[in-house]
Amino acid sequence: MRHFLEFEKPIAELEGKIAELRHLNADGEVNIEEEISKLQAKVDRQIRTTYSKLTAWQKTLVARHPDRPHFLDYVAGLITDFTPLAGDRVYGDDSAVLGGLGRFRGRSVMVIGTEKGKDTETRVKHRFGAGYPEGYRKARRLMEMADRFRLPVITFVDTAGAFPGIEAEQRGQAEAIARSIEACLALRTPLVSVIVGEGGSGGAIALATGNRVYMLEHSIYSVISPEGCASILWRSAANAQDAAEALKLTAQDLLQFRVIDGIIEEPLGGAHRNPEAAIQAVGDRVEQALAELSEIDGGVLRARRKEKFLDMHQTLAA
Amino acid sequence: MSWLTDFVRPKIQALVGRPDQPENLWHKCPACEQMIFYRELIEADYVCPHCGHHMRLGVKRRLEMLFDDGRYQRIELPKVEPDPLRFRDQKRYSDRLREHQAKTGEQDAIIVAHGTIAGNKAVVAALSFEFMGGSMGVAVGDGLIAAARLAVLQQAPLIAITASGGARMQEGILSLMQMPRTVIAVNEVKDAGLPYIVVFTDPTTGGVSASFAMLSDIAIAEPGAIIGFAGPRVIEETIRQTLPPGFQRAEYLLEHGMVDMVVKRHELRATLGRLIDLLANPKPAAAIVPFHANDADRAQAIDVEVADARPERDAAE
């Protein structure tokens, strides 16, 4: 069953009508094709209008849409010979931050990302994409390995944030994130990061201090969740919509701040309506970026990455 | 609260330089609940004279306590564009900023100073919790970069004193980007072969702990300081776990291997002085060349060498 968001109601109703018509005319007695194609055109128009003017809060909901492709979908759609690598060699293996070797359109690469899970069982298994310290330590280990073998690194970010809990604190969550950022910055190979859903704070930047950082059109990237921000500044999580607007967390905002390098267009009506198209669009952009970056000397790549982030104290593009 | 009480009064107080609280007040220690005469508390640098509990200390007093003879020079920090997001919650961020500037007399939550500690040069970047909870926005990022570059220029160690709730959410994604920026900054110091020491004070959480604060060569914590990634309230609200006693306190971090030592406020200067000396002056002082009592001629020759080899630092003493 398709999962509709609150603001998608008019779309859902129209699509429901089409389904109903098809059902009534299951034996094909009346020619309803004309009627259906008219309705379909109406649906497309409706989707186009709705999705062309999503508010920050609506984008937050789309970014968290359960049918949106997640890390493992990108791996399945883009990486061949994927070989997951496990463990931080210190404490354990994390099931939220995943990674491994694989081949991306001909190139050997290191792939790292956060997996949210697609149903209750896998969501619990992957802890909704909220990494433990061992996850960020695994990421660091894999990045260091990629550097040693001169492999480019691709990261897919989709997380509400690093896990906030007792065990994570005991094992040094802050240190693990800091070291993962440091590992991103030390790489002498290309690091291309894509925010595919939610880019949640420290848990996101730990994997996304890249030479190129892209965002899917309806993804979000923020220092704090709208709910968290609202509960602190408005003293009520009910103001999450206001916080979402104020935080300027959409891909479009971030491009204006020059915090990201580009926006990857989503299929009509969002990645969840056509996951395969979204995955390939991401693949195309990453391929293009890697082609450009792989020409550059390792030391230069690292220096440029640092310069790029050092430059992030500017305001809106002049 | 009005413009008068929020803005004008603190501004006047900042100008006159008189603290908000009258000096005849008693202060209750939050740990042992004993009453402390306010003046006595100031004299004790906010360490409870009864139980030794460390309360938060203003950033200027902290700098005075660290540098030799309480003397240091501040550097002017880059001017930043205030309020890049035009952020507004129930209040405008630009108004909040102005209020804190008026209240503290500072531009933002970081002060960068240099001077000597136990005779050795040092650059100190200190966060001020009084200024919007020590939160890290562009100005703090810029301040840390300036401090790191000053340390490299002076070939001096960098000491970061942290007190921060984390990233400044009113600067949105730009505050998050200060995490990689400050990581780059402290690595410039480390790459130059200079010591980078962090002093964690209460509290240090969020984006500050998860970036430059956790990357030091040596990590020192003040007794009882809360140090962690997620603050205790966030953990309780999100995970609905009850936190064990002492959780995220300095002593807990020491036990879990996250800091090197817990050092009392009044011992901090001596500890830093010793560490800097050990790291910055690694060679044996020329004066301890072994002396052969039965070889007078040789001894004389060594004395001459010693005089020649004496480093400038010693000569100046």
XYZ file of C-alpha atoms in Angstrom:
635
model
C 0.000 0.000 0.000
C 1.201 3.430 -0.895
C 1.911 5.738 1.992
C 0.467 9.233 1.504
C 1.536 12.311 3.410
C -1.079 14.678 4.787
C -0.503 17.338 2.120
C -0.723 14.707 -0.621
C -4.436 14.140 0.094
C -5.762 15.690 -3.135
C -3.304 13.515 -5.059
C -4.377 10.451 -3.141
C -8.038 11.171 -3.854
C -7.459 11.516 -7.590
C -5.369 8.386 -7.723
C -8.060 6.628 -5.754
C -10.617 7.656 -8.359
C -8.504 6.212 -11.151
C -8.112 2.951 -9.291
C -11.831 2.840 -8.672
C -12.647 3.418 -12.339
C -10.275 0.647 -13.372
C -11.823 -1.645 -10.803
C -15.427 -0.920 -11.906
C -14.488 -1.524 -15.476
C -12.499 -4.669 -14.815
C -14.296 -6.544 -17.579
C -13.520 -3.782 -20.091
C -17.148 -3.208 -21.186
C -16.931 0.559 -21.416
C -14.104 2.502 -22.902
C -12.837 4.567 -19.982
C -9.288 5.088 -21.192
C -10.024 8.638 -22.245
C -11.466 9.445 -18.838
C -8.509 7.825 -17.108
C -5.886 9.646 -19.122
C -7.679 12.921 -18.350
C -7.619 12.079 -14.671
C -3.983 11.005 -14.871
C -3.064 14.336 -16.433
C -4.864 16.010 -13.570
C -2.932 13.925 -11.054
C 0.380 14.865 -12.697
C -0.560 18.524 -12.641
C -1.533 18.236 -9.006
C 1.723 16.513 -8.070
C 3.739 19.062 -10.011
C 2.085 22.005 -8.269
C 2.271 20.421 -4.844
C 5.913 19.428 -5.156
C 7.054 22.684 -6.722
C 6.127 24.634 -3.617
C 6.761 22.368 -0.681
C 7.310 24.158 2.587
C 10.363 23.365 4.717
C 8.204 21.238 6.975
C 6.652 19.354 4.055
C 10.140 18.667 2.735
C 11.046 17.346 6.166
C 8.169 14.881 5.873
C 9.170 13.897 2.325
C 12.801 13.458 3.421
C 11.574 11.054 6.107
C 9.089 9.265 3.832
C 9.186 5.551 4.611
C 9.130 4.576 0.918
C 12.067 6.789 0.065
C 15.123 4.806 -1.087
C 17.604 4.245 1.748
C 21.310 3.445 1.905
C 20.939 -0.238 1.086
C 18.707 0.607 -1.898
C 21.418 2.873 -3.282
C 23.985 0.162 -2.740
C 21.778 -2.419 -4.475
C 21.058 -0.072 -7.383
C 24.515 1.369 -7.930
C 27.200 -0.896 -6.500
C 28.210 -4.277 -7.859
C 30.313 -6.783 -5.934
C 29.376 -4.940 -2.756
C 31.320 -6.473 0.104
C 30.293 -5.150 3.504
C 33.097 -4.663 5.997
C 32.340 -4.861 9.682
C 33.632 -3.571 12.962
C 35.703 -0.821 14.474
C 38.392 -3.216 15.793
C 37.862 -1.690 19.214
C 34.453 -2.562 20.531
C 31.942 -3.870 18.019
C 30.093 -3.492 14.751
C 27.412 -0.883 14.277
C 24.256 -1.667 12.361
C 23.334 1.964 11.646
C 26.542 3.101 9.944
C 27.358 0.600 7.221
C 30.120 0.388 4.694
C 32.197 -1.737 2.434
C 34.054 -2.178 -0.806
C 32.328 -2.398 -4.148
C 32.395 -1.367 -7.765
C 30.589 1.735 -8.905
C 30.184 1.997 -12.672
C 33.513 0.348 -13.232
C 35.521 1.874 -10.379
C 36.460 0.215 -7.110
C 35.132 2.414 -4.330
C 34.574 2.516 -0.596
C 30.907 3.079 0.171
C 29.756 4.269 3.594
C 26.348 5.393 4.786
C 23.618 5.357 7.360
C 20.740 2.941 6.931
C 17.361 3.775 8.428
C 15.568 0.523 7.664
C 12.333 0.075 5.712
C 9.960 -1.685 8.092
C 9.612 -2.047 11.832
C 11.977 -4.982 12.040
C 14.784 -3.444 10.001
C 14.275 -0.010 11.556
C 14.914 -1.496 14.963
C 17.850 -3.482 13.602
C 19.472 -0.382 12.090
C 18.440 1.818 15.009
C 16.661 4.209 12.596
C 20.054 5.178 11.192
C 21.341 6.641 14.455
C 24.975 5.597 14.656
C 26.862 4.321 17.674
C 30.473 5.404 18.233
C 31.651 2.123 16.725
C 29.834 3.113 13.526
C 31.789 6.343 13.162
C 34.983 4.493 14.134
C 34.249 1.930 11.426
C 33.718 4.794 8.964
C 37.074 6.235 9.945
C 38.757 2.856 9.539
C 37.245 2.397 6.087
C 38.250 5.895 5.009
C 41.813 5.255 6.127
C 41.784 2.030 4.151
C 40.420 3.826 1.100
C 43.244 6.348 1.403
C 45.794 3.546 1.558
C 44.455 1.891 -1.589
C 43.745 5.183 -3.359
C 40.028 4.430 -3.620
C 37.405 7.150 -3.874
C 34.858 7.233 -1.080
C 31.120 7.667 -1.625
C 28.916 8.373 1.375
C 25.121 8.311 1.524
C 23.706 10.176 4.483
C 20.258 9.533 5.876
C 20.013 9.890 9.632
C 18.149 11.827 12.267
C 21.507 12.097 14.041
C 24.034 10.127 16.046
C 22.507 7.981 18.783
C 21.927 9.912 22.016
C 22.096 7.310 24.774
C 24.049 6.054 27.752
C 26.024 3.359 25.950
C 26.982 5.754 23.142
C 28.255 8.300 25.662
C 30.198 5.665 27.576
C 32.014 4.671 24.427
C 32.835 8.234 23.397
C 30.275 9.354 20.830
C 31.723 12.868 20.629
C 35.256 11.628 20.070
C 34.132 9.120 17.450
C 32.341 11.831 15.456
C 35.255 14.245 15.742
C 37.680 11.578 14.475
C 35.377 10.683 11.606
C 35.281 14.338 10.480
C 39.054 14.362 10.783
C 39.280 11.213 8.646
C 37.121 12.831 5.930
C 39.466 15.814 5.930
C 42.621 13.697 5.787
C 41.608 11.684 2.694
C 43.848 12.016 -0.341
C 41.187 10.482 -2.560
C 37.879 11.970 -3.706
C 35.082 12.001 -1.145
C 31.636 12.505 -2.645
C 28.730 12.734 -0.204
C 25.032 12.694 -0.943
C 22.362 13.648 1.563
C 19.621 11.333 0.346
C 17.044 11.871 3.091
C 17.719 13.446 6.449
C 21.090 15.009 7.167
C 20.964 15.091 10.943
C 23.628 17.191 12.618
C 26.888 15.644 13.887
C 25.893 12.197 12.727
C 25.700 13.571 9.179
C 28.741 15.854 9.020
C 30.820 12.942 10.385
C 30.370 11.313 6.976
C 29.784 14.344 4.774
C 32.899 16.499 5.004
C 33.396 15.829 1.312
C 34.984 17.347 -1.784
C 31.503 17.388 -3.202
C 28.360 17.373 -1.130
C 25.066 16.949 -2.958
C 21.516 16.868 -1.725
C 18.480 15.263 -3.232
C 15.904 17.894 -4.139
C 13.586 17.180 -1.215
C 16.121 16.133 1.382
C 16.989 18.216 4.433
C 20.240 18.922 6.251
C 20.283 20.642 9.603
C 22.210 21.280 12.800
C 19.229 20.114 14.842
C 15.886 18.506 14.026
C 12.948 20.925 13.725
C 11.356 19.161 16.704
C 14.485 19.507 18.833
C 14.916 23.143 17.889
C 11.262 23.905 18.621
C 11.366 22.255 22.019
C 14.375 24.383 23.010
C 13.555 27.747 21.446
C 9.763 27.644 21.424
C 9.591 25.343 24.461
C 7.212 23.111 22.551
C 7.800 20.477 19.890
C 4.450 21.568 18.432
C 6.295 24.482 16.819
C 8.371 22.146 14.652
C 6.931 23.704 11.494
C 8.108 27.163 12.542
C 11.506 25.765 13.444
C 11.797 23.991 10.082
C 11.226 27.310 8.303
C 13.607 29.223 10.552
C 16.433 26.681 10.301
C 16.636 26.987 6.498
C 17.285 23.293 6.099
C 16.166 22.603 2.526
C 18.531 21.700 -0.294
C 17.618 24.988 -1.956
C 18.599 26.988 1.146
C 21.860 25.134 1.553
C 22.854 25.700 -2.036
C 22.323 29.415 -1.460
C 24.601 29.258 1.568
C 27.113 27.405 -0.619
C 27.266 24.675 1.978
C 26.435 22.110 -0.714
C 27.711 21.822 -4.264
C 24.544 20.862 -6.060
C 21.003 19.569 -5.962
C 20.005 16.286 -7.550
C 16.539 16.506 -9.050
C 14.040 13.949 -7.844
C 11.463 12.183 -10.007
C 8.063 13.881 -10.190
C 6.402 13.666 -6.801
C 9.560 12.733 -4.897
C 12.030 9.861 -4.746
C 9.474 7.652 -3.022
C 7.266 7.648 -6.147
C 10.028 6.330 -8.333
C 12.954 5.051 -6.270
C 14.812 3.540 -9.205
C 14.866 6.841 -11.106
C 16.074 8.650 -7.983
C 18.835 6.113 -7.403
C 20.086 6.390 -10.974
C 19.960 10.198 -10.859
C 22.166 10.068 -7.768
C 24.468 7.601 -9.524
C 24.814 9.879 -12.551
C 25.788 12.854 -10.434
C 28.274 10.866 -8.367
C 29.813 9.393 -11.520
C 30.245 12.842 -13.009
C 31.833 14.149 -9.783
C 34.226 11.218 -9.532
C 35.256 11.661 -13.159
C 36.175 15.276 -12.419
C 37.852 14.652 -9.078
C 39.869 11.588 -10.017
C 41.999 13.769 -12.297
C 43.221 15.766 -9.309
C 46.325 14.961 -7.258
C 45.635 13.558 -3.781
C 47.353 16.331 -1.869
C 45.489 18.939 -3.878
C 42.196 17.166 -3.263
C 42.799 17.272 0.465
C 43.906 20.909 0.419
C 40.878 21.971 -1.624
C 38.516 20.122 0.667
C 39.954 21.993 3.630
C 39.766 25.337 1.853
C 36.184 24.674 0.924
C 35.150 24.098 4.525
C 37.313 26.890 5.899
C 35.370 29.167 3.585
C 32.058 28.340 5.229
C 31.644 31.473 7.233
C 30.011 33.451 4.505
C 26.424 34.434 4.289
C 24.086 34.255 1.338
C 25.719 34.248 -2.075
C 26.400 37.842 -3.040
C 11.178 41.977 30.545
C 11.508 44.952 28.319
C 14.022 46.716 26.207
C 15.015 48.643 29.302
C 15.750 45.660 31.517
C 17.072 43.423 28.735
C 19.215 45.833 26.890
C 19.802 49.187 28.526
C 20.444 48.043 32.076
C 22.963 45.337 31.175
C 24.684 47.767 28.863
C 25.036 50.308 31.637
C 26.258 47.597 33.974
C 28.796 46.499 31.410
C 30.010 50.083 31.116
C 30.193 50.680 34.837
C 31.666 47.246 35.310
C 29.645 46.374 38.365
C 28.414 42.800 38.683
C 24.733 42.124 38.738
C 24.674 40.686 42.244
C 25.311 42.800 45.312
C 28.325 41.590 47.245
C 26.592 41.090 50.549
C 24.525 38.174 49.305
C 24.864 34.609 50.423
C 25.146 31.925 47.827
C 24.018 28.353 48.321
C 26.374 25.681 47.007
C 24.349 23.496 44.626
C 26.299 20.414 45.759
C 26.509 20.579 49.573
C 23.790 23.223 50.027
C 25.912 25.140 52.530
C 25.647 28.905 52.460
C 28.699 30.759 51.205
C 29.326 34.458 51.657
C 29.312 35.857 48.153
C 32.630 37.669 48.528
C 34.202 34.518 49.841
C 32.926 32.636 46.808
C 34.520 35.146 44.463
C 37.780 34.930 46.365
C 37.657 31.154 46.054
C 37.096 31.487 42.292
C 33.724 29.806 42.585
C 35.019 26.664 44.222
C 32.887 25.865 47.250
C 35.045 26.343 50.378
C 33.031 23.659 52.138
C 32.882 20.757 49.690
C 35.176 21.774 46.821
C 32.364 21.783 44.266
C 33.398 23.684 41.128
C 30.819 26.198 39.953
C 30.974 27.959 36.606
C 33.597 30.663 36.412
C 33.588 33.718 34.158
C 35.959 33.542 31.251
C 38.020 36.616 32.124
C 38.805 35.435 35.638
C 39.724 32.097 34.167
C 42.282 33.705 31.873
C 43.701 35.712 34.756
C 44.144 32.522 36.735
C 46.031 30.787 33.943
C 48.533 33.296 32.688
C 51.638 34.342 34.625
C 50.853 37.250 36.934
C 47.327 37.231 35.506
C 48.636 39.123 32.491
C 47.633 38.344 28.928
C 46.919 40.038 25.650
C 43.719 39.522 23.770
C 43.642 39.506 20.011
C 40.972 41.137 17.969
C 38.814 38.563 16.219
C 37.400 38.814 12.714
C 34.077 40.596 12.402
C 31.372 38.265 11.236
C 28.081 38.913 9.537
C 25.580 38.655 12.371
C 22.477 36.543 11.910
C 23.169 34.955 8.491
C 19.808 33.149 8.472
C 17.719 36.113 9.644
C 16.656 33.642 12.295
C 13.643 34.293 14.415
C 11.979 32.150 17.033
C 9.960 33.886 19.713
C 12.665 36.493 19.536
C 14.956 37.661 16.776
C 18.427 36.146 16.893
C 19.899 39.556 16.129
C 18.199 40.910 19.278
C 19.453 37.999 21.358
C 22.955 38.641 20.074
C 22.779 42.315 20.969
C 21.500 41.510 24.445
C 24.343 39.115 25.105
C 26.841 41.564 23.711
C 25.487 44.236 26.035
C 25.352 41.879 29.012
C 28.856 40.474 28.612
C 30.634 43.304 26.850
C 31.908 40.704 24.375
C 31.213 40.292 20.676
C 30.606 36.549 20.879
C 31.260 33.412 22.919
C 35.020 33.155 22.359
C 38.034 35.043 23.675
C 41.510 34.477 22.272
C 44.471 35.557 24.357
C 48.190 34.970 24.503
C 50.849 35.359 27.149
C 53.075 33.092 29.187
C 52.221 30.168 31.427
C 55.051 29.182 33.775
C 57.392 31.136 31.555
C 56.369 29.437 28.306
C 54.414 31.125 25.549
C 50.849 29.968 25.151
C 47.753 30.855 23.155
C 44.430 30.326 24.871
C 41.021 30.149 23.178
C 38.319 30.248 25.827
C 34.593 29.806 25.348
C 32.256 31.836 27.470
C 29.205 29.979 28.687
C 27.599 33.284 29.666
C 27.354 34.219 26.009
C 24.431 32.197 24.642
C 25.567 29.063 26.423
C 28.969 29.188 24.775
C 27.324 28.029 21.577
C 29.440 27.699 18.454
C 28.471 29.736 15.439
C 30.594 31.339 12.739
C 32.240 33.763 15.197
C 33.461 30.945 17.442
C 34.711 29.027 14.408
C 36.572 32.101 13.183
C 37.952 32.693 16.680
C 39.318 29.197 16.925
C 40.939 29.452 13.509
C 42.520 32.754 14.538
C 43.797 31.171 17.762
C 45.265 28.191 15.904
C 47.034 30.420 13.421
C 48.390 32.625 16.191
C 49.746 29.533 17.942
C 51.494 28.408 14.758
C 52.838 31.912 14.146
C 54.202 32.167 17.675
C 55.260 28.508 17.735
C 53.275 28.266 20.950
C 50.953 25.588 22.305
C 47.217 26.066 21.870
C 45.006 25.649 24.903
C 41.262 25.514 24.336
C 39.037 26.002 27.358
C 35.600 24.754 26.519
C 32.211 25.610 28.015
C 29.433 25.118 25.521
C 26.058 23.574 24.997
C 27.040 22.854 21.385
C 26.296 24.379 18.007
C 24.408 27.659 17.819
C 21.198 26.556 16.190
C 20.221 30.117 15.288
C 22.974 29.934 12.664
C 21.550 26.711 11.260
C 23.715 24.706 8.929
C 26.499 27.290 9.149
C 26.956 26.411 12.808
C 27.252 22.726 11.888
C 29.954 23.650 9.380
C 32.042 25.055 12.222
C 32.707 21.456 13.253
C 34.941 20.657 10.254
C 36.336 24.211 10.326
C 37.529 23.904 13.916
C 38.864 20.389 13.265
C 40.946 21.869 10.454
C 42.090 24.667 12.777
C 43.403 22.470 15.580
C 45.051 20.138 13.090
C 47.088 23.081 11.804
C 48.504 23.349 15.328
C 49.125 19.623 15.609
C 50.674 19.425 12.132
C 53.088 22.171 13.187
C 54.291 19.876 15.980
C 52.828 22.084 18.685
C 50.913 20.850 21.715
C 47.151 21.191 21.680
C 45.583 20.919 25.115
C 41.892 21.055 25.956
C 40.493 22.011 29.335
C 36.900 20.830 29.587
C 34.806 22.930 31.910
C 31.132 22.594 32.730
C 29.399 21.939 30.406
C 30.920 20.785 27.113
C 28.480 18.995 24.856
C 27.171 18.724 21.294
C 28.977 20.157 18.318
C 31.845 21.513 20.398
C 32.663 18.213 22.070
C 32.145 16.340 18.783
C 34.706 18.449 16.950
C 37.831 20.303 18.114
C 37.387 19.599 21.831
C 37.867 15.850 21.500
C 40.968 16.019 19.325
C 43.516 17.306 21.800
C 46.881 15.807 22.636
C 45.991 16.110 26.284
C 42.476 16.353 27.709
C 42.013 17.893 31.129
C 38.645 18.174 32.842
C 37.527 20.279 35.763
C 35.968 18.287 38.612
C 32.299 17.590 38.112
C 32.102 19.088 34.624
C 29.444 17.599 32.348
C 31.126 16.412 29.171
C 29.443 14.464 26.408
C 27.812 14.427 23.019
C 24.123 14.501 23.825
C 23.212 16.512 26.900
C 21.555 14.651 29.788
C 18.157 16.204 29.059
C 18.274 15.193 25.398
C 19.116 11.613 26.345
C 16.339 11.408 28.897
C 13.812 12.832 26.457
C 14.823 10.844 23.400
C 15.706 7.459 24.781
C 13.719 7.670 28.018
C 16.585 6.143 29.940
C 17.261 7.077 33.532
C 20.807 8.279 33.816
C 23.164 6.656 36.319
C 24.598 8.870 39.077
C 27.674 10.826 38.000
C 26.873 10.158 34.337
C 28.888 12.378 31.954
C 30.760 14.003 34.817
C 34.500 14.560 34.470
C 35.277 11.659 36.822
C 33.031 9.359 34.775
C 34.881 10.346 31.615
C 38.209 9.680 33.292
C 36.956 6.251 34.281
C 35.832 5.583 30.699
C 39.145 6.652 29.219
C 37.890 9.839 27.579
C 40.110 12.357 29.397
C 43.651 12.185 30.743
C 43.054 13.778 34.100
C 40.667 15.673 36.317
C 42.370 18.770 37.680
C 41.102 21.167 40.317
C 40.744 24.791 39.279
C 43.508 26.005 41.580
C 45.936 23.393 40.324
C 45.232 23.993 36.659
C 47.906 26.624 36.064
C 50.625 24.499 37.599
C 49.506 21.424 35.649
C 49.378 23.298 32.360
C 52.743 24.899 33.082
C 54.314 21.510 33.718
C 52.765 19.900 30.640
C 53.750 22.732 28.342
C 57.256 22.667 29.731
C 57.524 18.909 29.196
C 56.251 19.123 25.627
C 57.808 22.402 24.539
C 61.232 21.961 26.131
C 62.021 18.304 25.530
C 65.814 18.540 25.605
C 67.681 18.214 28.876
C 68.739 21.529 30.275
C 72.442 22.013 29.637
C 73.090 22.518 33.339
C 72.570 18.840 34.158
C 75.586 17.592 32.173
C 77.248 14.962 34.395
C 80.032 16.289 36.515
C 83.234 14.284 37.002
C 84.603 15.427 40.344
C 87.936 13.688 39.904
C 88.659 15.288 36.592
C 88.983 18.970 37.347
C 90.233 19.925 33.894
C 87.370 18.224 32.206
C 84.923 19.782 34.624
C 86.197 23.170 33.726
C 85.818 22.399 30.037
C 82.244 21.304 30.602
C 81.452 24.486 32.504
C 82.446 26.464 29.454
C 80.230 24.306 27.227
C 77.369 24.704 29.630
C 77.619 28.451 29.525
C 77.585 28.372 25.723
C 74.709 25.944 25.492
C 72.413 27.727 27.877
C 69.226 28.477 25.980
C 68.023 32.031 25.747
C 65.103 31.239 27.944
C 67.363 30.417 30.865
C 69.631 33.332 30.144
C 66.709 35.684 30.424
C 65.732 34.464 33.839
